[in-house]
mmCIF file of C-alpha atoms in Angstrom:
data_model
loop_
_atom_site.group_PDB
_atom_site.id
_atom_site.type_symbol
_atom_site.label_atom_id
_atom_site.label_comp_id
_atom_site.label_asym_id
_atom_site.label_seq_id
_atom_site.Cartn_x
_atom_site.Cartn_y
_atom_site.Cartn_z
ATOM 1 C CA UNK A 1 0.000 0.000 0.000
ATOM 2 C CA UNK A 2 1.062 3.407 -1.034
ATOM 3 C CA UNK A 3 -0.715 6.535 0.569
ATOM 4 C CA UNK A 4 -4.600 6.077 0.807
ATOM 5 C CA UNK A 5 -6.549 3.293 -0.662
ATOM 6 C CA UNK A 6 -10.238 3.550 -0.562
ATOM 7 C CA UNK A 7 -12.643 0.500 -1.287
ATOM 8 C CA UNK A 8 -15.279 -0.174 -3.691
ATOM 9 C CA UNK A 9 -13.980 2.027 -6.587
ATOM 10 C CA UNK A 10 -17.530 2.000 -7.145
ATOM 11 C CA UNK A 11 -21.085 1.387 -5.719
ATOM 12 C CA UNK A 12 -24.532 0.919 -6.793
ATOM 13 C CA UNK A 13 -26.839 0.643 -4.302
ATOM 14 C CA UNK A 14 -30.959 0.718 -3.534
ATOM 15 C CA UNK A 15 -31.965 2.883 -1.547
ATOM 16 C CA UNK A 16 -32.229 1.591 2.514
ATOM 17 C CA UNK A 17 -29.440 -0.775 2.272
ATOM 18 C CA UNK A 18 -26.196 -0.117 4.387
ATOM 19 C CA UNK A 19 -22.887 0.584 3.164
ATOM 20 C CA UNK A 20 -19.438 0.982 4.857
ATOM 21 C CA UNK A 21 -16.844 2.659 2.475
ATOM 22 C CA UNK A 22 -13.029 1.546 3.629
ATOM 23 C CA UNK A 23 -10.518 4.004 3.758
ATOM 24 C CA UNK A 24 -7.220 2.810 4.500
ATOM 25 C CA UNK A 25 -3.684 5.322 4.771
ATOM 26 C CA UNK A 26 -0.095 4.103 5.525
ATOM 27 C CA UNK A 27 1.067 7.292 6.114
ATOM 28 C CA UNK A 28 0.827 7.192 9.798
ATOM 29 C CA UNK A 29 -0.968 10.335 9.907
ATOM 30 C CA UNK A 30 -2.536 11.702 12.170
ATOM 31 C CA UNK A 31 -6.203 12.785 10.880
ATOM 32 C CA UNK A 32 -8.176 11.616 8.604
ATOM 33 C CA UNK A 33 -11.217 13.292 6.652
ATOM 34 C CA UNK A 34 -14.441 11.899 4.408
ATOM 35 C CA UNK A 35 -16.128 14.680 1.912
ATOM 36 C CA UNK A 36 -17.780 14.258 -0.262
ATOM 37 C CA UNK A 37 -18.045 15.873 -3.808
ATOM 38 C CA UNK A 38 -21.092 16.644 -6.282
ATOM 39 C CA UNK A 39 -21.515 18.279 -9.392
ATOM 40 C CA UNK A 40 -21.113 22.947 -8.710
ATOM 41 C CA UNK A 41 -20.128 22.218 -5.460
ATOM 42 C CA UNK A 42 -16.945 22.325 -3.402
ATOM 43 C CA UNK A 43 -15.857 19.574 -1.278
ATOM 44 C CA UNK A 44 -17.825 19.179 1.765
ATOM 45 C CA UNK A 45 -16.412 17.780 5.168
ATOM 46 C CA UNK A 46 -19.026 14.685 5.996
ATOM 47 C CA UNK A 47 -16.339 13.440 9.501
ATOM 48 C CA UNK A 48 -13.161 14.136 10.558
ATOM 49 C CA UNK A 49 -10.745 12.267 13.152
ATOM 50 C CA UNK A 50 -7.757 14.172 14.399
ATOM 51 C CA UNK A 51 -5.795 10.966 16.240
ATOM 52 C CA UNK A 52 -6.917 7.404 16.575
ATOM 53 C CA UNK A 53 -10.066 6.773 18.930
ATOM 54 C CA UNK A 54 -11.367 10.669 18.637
ATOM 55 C CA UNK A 55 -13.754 11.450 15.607
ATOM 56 C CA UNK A 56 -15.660 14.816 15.026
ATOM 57 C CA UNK A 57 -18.668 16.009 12.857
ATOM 58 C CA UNK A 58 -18.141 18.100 9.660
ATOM 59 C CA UNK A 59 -20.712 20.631 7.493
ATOM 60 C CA UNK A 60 -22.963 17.385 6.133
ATOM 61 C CA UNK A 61 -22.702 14.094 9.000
ATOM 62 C CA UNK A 62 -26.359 13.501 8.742
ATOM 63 C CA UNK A 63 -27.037 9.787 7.420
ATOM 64 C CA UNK A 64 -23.055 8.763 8.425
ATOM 65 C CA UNK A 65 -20.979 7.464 10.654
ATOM 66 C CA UNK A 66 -17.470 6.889 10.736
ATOM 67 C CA UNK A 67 -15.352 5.108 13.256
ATOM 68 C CA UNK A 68 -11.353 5.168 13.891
ATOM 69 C CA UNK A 69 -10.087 2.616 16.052
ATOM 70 C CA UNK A 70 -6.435 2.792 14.740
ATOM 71 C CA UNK A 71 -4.342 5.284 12.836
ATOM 72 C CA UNK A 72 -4.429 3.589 9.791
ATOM 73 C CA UNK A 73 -8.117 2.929 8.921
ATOM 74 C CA UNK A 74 -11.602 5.054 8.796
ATOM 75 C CA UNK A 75 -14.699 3.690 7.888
ATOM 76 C CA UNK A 76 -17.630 5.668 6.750
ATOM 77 C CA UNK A 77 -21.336 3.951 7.170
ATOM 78 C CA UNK A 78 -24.355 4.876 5.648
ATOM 79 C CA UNK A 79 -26.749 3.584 8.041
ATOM 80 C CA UNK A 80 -29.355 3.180 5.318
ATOM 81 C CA UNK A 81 -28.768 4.654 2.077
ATOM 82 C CA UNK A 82 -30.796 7.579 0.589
ATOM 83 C CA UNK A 83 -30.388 9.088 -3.403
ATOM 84 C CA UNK A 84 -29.011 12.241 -1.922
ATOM 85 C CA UNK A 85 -26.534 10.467 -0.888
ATOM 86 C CA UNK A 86 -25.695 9.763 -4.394
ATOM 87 C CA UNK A 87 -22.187 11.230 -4.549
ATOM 88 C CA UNK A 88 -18.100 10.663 -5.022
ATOM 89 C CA UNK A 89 -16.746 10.189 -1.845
ATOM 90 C CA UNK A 90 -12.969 10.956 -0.940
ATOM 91 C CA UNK A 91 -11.148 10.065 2.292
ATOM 92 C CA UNK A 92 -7.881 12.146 2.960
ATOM 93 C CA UNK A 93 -5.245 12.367 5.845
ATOM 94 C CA UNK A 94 -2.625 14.631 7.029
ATOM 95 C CA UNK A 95 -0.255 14.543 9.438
ATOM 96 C CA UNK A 96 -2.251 16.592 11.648
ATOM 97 C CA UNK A 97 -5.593 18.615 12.283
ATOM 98 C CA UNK A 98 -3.715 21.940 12.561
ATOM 99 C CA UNK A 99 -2.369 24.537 9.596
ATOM 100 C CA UNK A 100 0.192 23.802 7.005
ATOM 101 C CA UNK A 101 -0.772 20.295 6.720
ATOM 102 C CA UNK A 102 -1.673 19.596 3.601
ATOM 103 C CA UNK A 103 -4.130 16.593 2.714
ATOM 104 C CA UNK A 104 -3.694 13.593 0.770
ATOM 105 C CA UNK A 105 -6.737 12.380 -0.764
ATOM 106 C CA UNK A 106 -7.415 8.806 -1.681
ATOM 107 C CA UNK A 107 -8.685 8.264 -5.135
ATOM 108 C CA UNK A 108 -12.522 8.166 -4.035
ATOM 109 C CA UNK A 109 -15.465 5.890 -3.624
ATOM 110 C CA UNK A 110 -18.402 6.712 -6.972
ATOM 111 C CA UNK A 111 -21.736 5.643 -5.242
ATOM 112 C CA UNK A 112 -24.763 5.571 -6.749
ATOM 113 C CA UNK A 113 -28.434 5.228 -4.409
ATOM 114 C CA UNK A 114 -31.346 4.357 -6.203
ATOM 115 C CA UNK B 1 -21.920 32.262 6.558
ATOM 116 C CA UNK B 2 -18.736 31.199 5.011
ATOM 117 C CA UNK B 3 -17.989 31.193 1.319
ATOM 118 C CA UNK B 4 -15.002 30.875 -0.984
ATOM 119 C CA UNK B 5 -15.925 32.396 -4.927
ATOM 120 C CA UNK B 6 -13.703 31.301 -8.034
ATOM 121 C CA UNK B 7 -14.785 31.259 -11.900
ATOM 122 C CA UNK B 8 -16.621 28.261 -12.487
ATOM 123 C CA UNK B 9 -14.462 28.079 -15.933
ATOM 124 C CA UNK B 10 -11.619 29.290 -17.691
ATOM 125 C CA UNK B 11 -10.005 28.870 -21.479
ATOM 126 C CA UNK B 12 -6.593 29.475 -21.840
ATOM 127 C CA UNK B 13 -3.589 28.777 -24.901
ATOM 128 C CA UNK B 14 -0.738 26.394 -24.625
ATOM 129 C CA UNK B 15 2.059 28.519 -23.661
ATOM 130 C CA UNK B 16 0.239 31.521 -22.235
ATOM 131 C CA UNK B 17 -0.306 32.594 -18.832
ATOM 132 C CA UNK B 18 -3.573 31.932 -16.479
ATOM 133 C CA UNK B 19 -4.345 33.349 -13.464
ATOM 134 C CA UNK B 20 -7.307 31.979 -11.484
ATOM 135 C CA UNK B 21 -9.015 33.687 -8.855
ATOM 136 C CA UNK B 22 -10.493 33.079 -5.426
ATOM 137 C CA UNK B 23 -12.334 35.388 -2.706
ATOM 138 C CA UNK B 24 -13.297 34.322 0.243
ATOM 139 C CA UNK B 25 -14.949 34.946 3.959
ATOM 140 C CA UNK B 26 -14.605 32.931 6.629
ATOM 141 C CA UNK B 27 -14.654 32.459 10.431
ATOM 142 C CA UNK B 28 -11.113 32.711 11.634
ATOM 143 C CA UNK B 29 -8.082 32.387 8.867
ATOM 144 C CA UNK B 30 -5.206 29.956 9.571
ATOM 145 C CA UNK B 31 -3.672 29.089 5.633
ATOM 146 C CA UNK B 32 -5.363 28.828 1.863
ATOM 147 C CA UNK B 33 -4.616 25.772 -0.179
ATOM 148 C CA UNK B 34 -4.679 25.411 -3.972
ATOM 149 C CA UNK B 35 -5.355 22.025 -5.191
ATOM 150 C CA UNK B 36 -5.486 20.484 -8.419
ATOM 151 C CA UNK B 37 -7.877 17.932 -9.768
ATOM 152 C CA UNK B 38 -8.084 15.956 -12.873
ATOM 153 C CA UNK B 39 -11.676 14.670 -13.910
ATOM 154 C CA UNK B 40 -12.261 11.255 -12.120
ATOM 155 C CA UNK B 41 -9.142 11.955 -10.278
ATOM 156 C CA UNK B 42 -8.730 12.784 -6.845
ATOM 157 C CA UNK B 43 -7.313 16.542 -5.933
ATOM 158 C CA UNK B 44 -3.791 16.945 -5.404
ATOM 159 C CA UNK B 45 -1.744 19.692 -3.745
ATOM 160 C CA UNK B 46 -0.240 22.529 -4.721
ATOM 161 C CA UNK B 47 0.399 25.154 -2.987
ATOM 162 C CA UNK B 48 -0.096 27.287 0.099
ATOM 163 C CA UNK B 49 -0.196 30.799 1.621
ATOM 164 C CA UNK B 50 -0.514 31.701 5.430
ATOM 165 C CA UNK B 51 0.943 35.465 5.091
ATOM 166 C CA UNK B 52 0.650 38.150 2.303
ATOM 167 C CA UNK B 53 2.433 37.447 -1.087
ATOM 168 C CA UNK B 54 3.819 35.449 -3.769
ATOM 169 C CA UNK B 55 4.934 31.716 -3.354
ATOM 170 C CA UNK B 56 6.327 30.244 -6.152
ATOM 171 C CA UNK B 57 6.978 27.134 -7.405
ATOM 172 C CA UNK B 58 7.986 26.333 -10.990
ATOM 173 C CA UNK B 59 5.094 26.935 -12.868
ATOM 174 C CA UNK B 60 2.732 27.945 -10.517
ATOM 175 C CA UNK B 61 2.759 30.543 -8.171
ATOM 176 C CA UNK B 62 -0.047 31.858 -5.597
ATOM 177 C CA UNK B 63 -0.723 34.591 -4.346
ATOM 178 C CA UNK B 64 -2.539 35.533 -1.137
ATOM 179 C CA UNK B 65 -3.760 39.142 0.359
ATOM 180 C CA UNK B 66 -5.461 38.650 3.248
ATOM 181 C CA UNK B 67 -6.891 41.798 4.333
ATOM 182 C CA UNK B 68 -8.411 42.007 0.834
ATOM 183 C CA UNK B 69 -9.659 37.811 1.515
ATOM 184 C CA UNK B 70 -8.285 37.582 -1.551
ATOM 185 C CA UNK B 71 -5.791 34.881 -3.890
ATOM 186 C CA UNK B 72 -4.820 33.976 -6.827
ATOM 187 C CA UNK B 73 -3.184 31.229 -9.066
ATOM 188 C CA UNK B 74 -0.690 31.872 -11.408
ATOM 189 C CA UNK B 75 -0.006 29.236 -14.417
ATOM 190 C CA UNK B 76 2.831 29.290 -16.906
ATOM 191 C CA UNK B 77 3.413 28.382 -20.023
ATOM 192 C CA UNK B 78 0.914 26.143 -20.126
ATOM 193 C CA UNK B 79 0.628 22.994 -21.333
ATOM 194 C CA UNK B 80 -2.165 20.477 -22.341
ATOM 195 C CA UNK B 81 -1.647 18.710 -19.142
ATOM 196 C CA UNK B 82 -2.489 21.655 -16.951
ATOM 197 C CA UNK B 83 -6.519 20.910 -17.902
ATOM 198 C CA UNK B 84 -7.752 20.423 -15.079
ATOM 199 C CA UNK B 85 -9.928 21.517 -12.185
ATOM 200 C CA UNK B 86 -8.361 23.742 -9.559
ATOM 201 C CA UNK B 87 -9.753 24.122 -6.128
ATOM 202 C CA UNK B 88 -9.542 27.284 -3.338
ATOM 203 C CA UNK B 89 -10.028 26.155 0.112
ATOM 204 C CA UNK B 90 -9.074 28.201 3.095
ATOM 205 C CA UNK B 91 -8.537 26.559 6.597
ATOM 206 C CA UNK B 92 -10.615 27.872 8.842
ATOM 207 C CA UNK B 93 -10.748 28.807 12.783
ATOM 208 C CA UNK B 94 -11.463 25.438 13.503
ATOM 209 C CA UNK B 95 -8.692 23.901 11.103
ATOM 210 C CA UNK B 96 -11.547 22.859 9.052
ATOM 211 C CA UNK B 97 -10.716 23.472 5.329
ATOM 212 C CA UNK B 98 -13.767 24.795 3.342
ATOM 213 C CA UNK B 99 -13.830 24.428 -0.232
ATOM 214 C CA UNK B 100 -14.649 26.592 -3.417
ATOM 215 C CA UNK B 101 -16.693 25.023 -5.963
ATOM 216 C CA UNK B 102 -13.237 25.066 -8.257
ATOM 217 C CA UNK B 103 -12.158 25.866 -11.731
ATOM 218 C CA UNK B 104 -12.430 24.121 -14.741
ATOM 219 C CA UNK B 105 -9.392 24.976 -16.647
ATOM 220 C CA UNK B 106 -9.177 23.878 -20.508
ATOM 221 C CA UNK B 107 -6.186 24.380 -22.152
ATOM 222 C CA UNK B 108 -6.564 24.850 -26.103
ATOM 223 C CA UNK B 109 -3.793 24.094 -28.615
#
C-alpha cells in the first residue's frame, strides 16, 4: 500500500441498504477526513478524526458514521442509504488537524443510491 | 456564513499565462490551499499561503492578500496537461478546510 486506498472504486446501491466505504492510509498520519463531492459544489467535510479513537462532525454528518479505532483505517457507514446520498466520496489524511498540513486524498469511492 | 468564490471556468492557450481567482470569507483564517484535480481523479496539492504574497513554485505561483480575503493562481506556459480543475479552500478557525466550488481549466492548442 502506497498513501490512501479507498474501497469499492464503485457502488450501486438501492436505496435503505447499508454501506461501509473503507478508507485505509499508511502514512501514519494523524487525521483523517471523508467529503464528499457533487456536481457545482466544493468539497464538503461529511467526519473528521484528528488521532486514533477521537472522531468529530463536519458541514454534512447527517445519514453517516465513521469510526477510527487505529491510525491507519476510517470507515464511513451509511446507516441506510438515501439518493441524496448519491455522490463521489474521498477520504484524505494529514499529518495533523492543525495549519500547514496539507491533505492527501485517496482516489474516491463513486456511489450511486437508487 | 462562510464562502469561498472562483470562476466556475476558464479557457486558456498552450504557452500563455492563467491566473485563477479566489475570494473568500470565513470564520477565523489559519492558511489557503490550492489544489489540483483531474476529472475522475482525486485533488492533489499545490500550494499554500498563510501570510501576504507570492509563493512560487515552478510553474505555478499563488498569491494571497489577506486583508483584501483575496488569492490567486498563477499558471505558466501552459501545457495540455495543466486541464484540469483547480480548487480554493481556506482553513478555517477550527482547522476545518472549506472548499470553493473550483475551476475548470481547458487548455486549447
Amino acid at each position: 500500500i502506497a498513501g490512501i486506498t479507498q474501497a469499492p472504486t464503485s457502488q450501486i446501491l438501492a436505496a435503505g441498504r447499508r454501506m461501509t466505504l473503507r478508507c485505509t492510509q499508511d502514512m501514519r498520519h494523524n487525521a483523517m477526513y471523508w467529503y464528499r463531492q457533487d456536481l457545482g459544489l466544493g468539497l464538503r467535510l461529511i467526519h473528521y478524526s484528528n488521532t486514533a479513537g477521537t472522531t468529530g462532525k463536519g458541514e454534512v454528518p447527517d445519514g453517516y458514521s465513521v469510526s477510527r479505532a487505529n491510525t491507519d483505517d476510517f470507515p464511513l457507514t451509511l446507516a441506510s442509504a438515501v439518493p441524496s446520498q448519491t455522490s463521489v466520496y474521498f477520504c484524505a489524511s494529514s499529518e495533523g488537524p492543525g495549519d500547514h498540513n496539507e491533505q492527501f486524498f485517496g482516489p474516491g469511492t463513486r456511489l450511486t443510491v437508487l | 456564513g462562510q464562502n469561498i468564490d472562483q470562476p466556475t471556468e476558464m479557457t486558456a492557450t498552450e504557452g500563455a499565462i492563467v491566473q485563477i481567482n479566489c475570494t473568500y470569507q470565513t470564520s477565523g483564517f489559519n492558511g489557503l490551499f490550492w489544489y489540483q484535480q483531474h476529472a475522475g481523479e482525486a485533488p492533489t496539492f499545490l500550494s499554500y499561503n498563510v501570510l501576504d504574497g507570492l509563493e512560487e513554485k515552478g510553474r505555478f505561483s499563488s498569491f494571497l492578500s489577506r486583508s483584501k480575503g483575496y488569492s490567486y493562481l498563477l499558471l505558466k506556459e501552459l501545457q495540455m496537461k495543466d486541464s484540469a480543475s483547480y480548487l480554493c479552500a481556506v482553513m478555517d478557525s477550527n482547522y476545518q478546510l472549506i472548499w470553493g466550488a473550483g475551476t475548470k481549466l481547458i487548455i486549447k492548442p
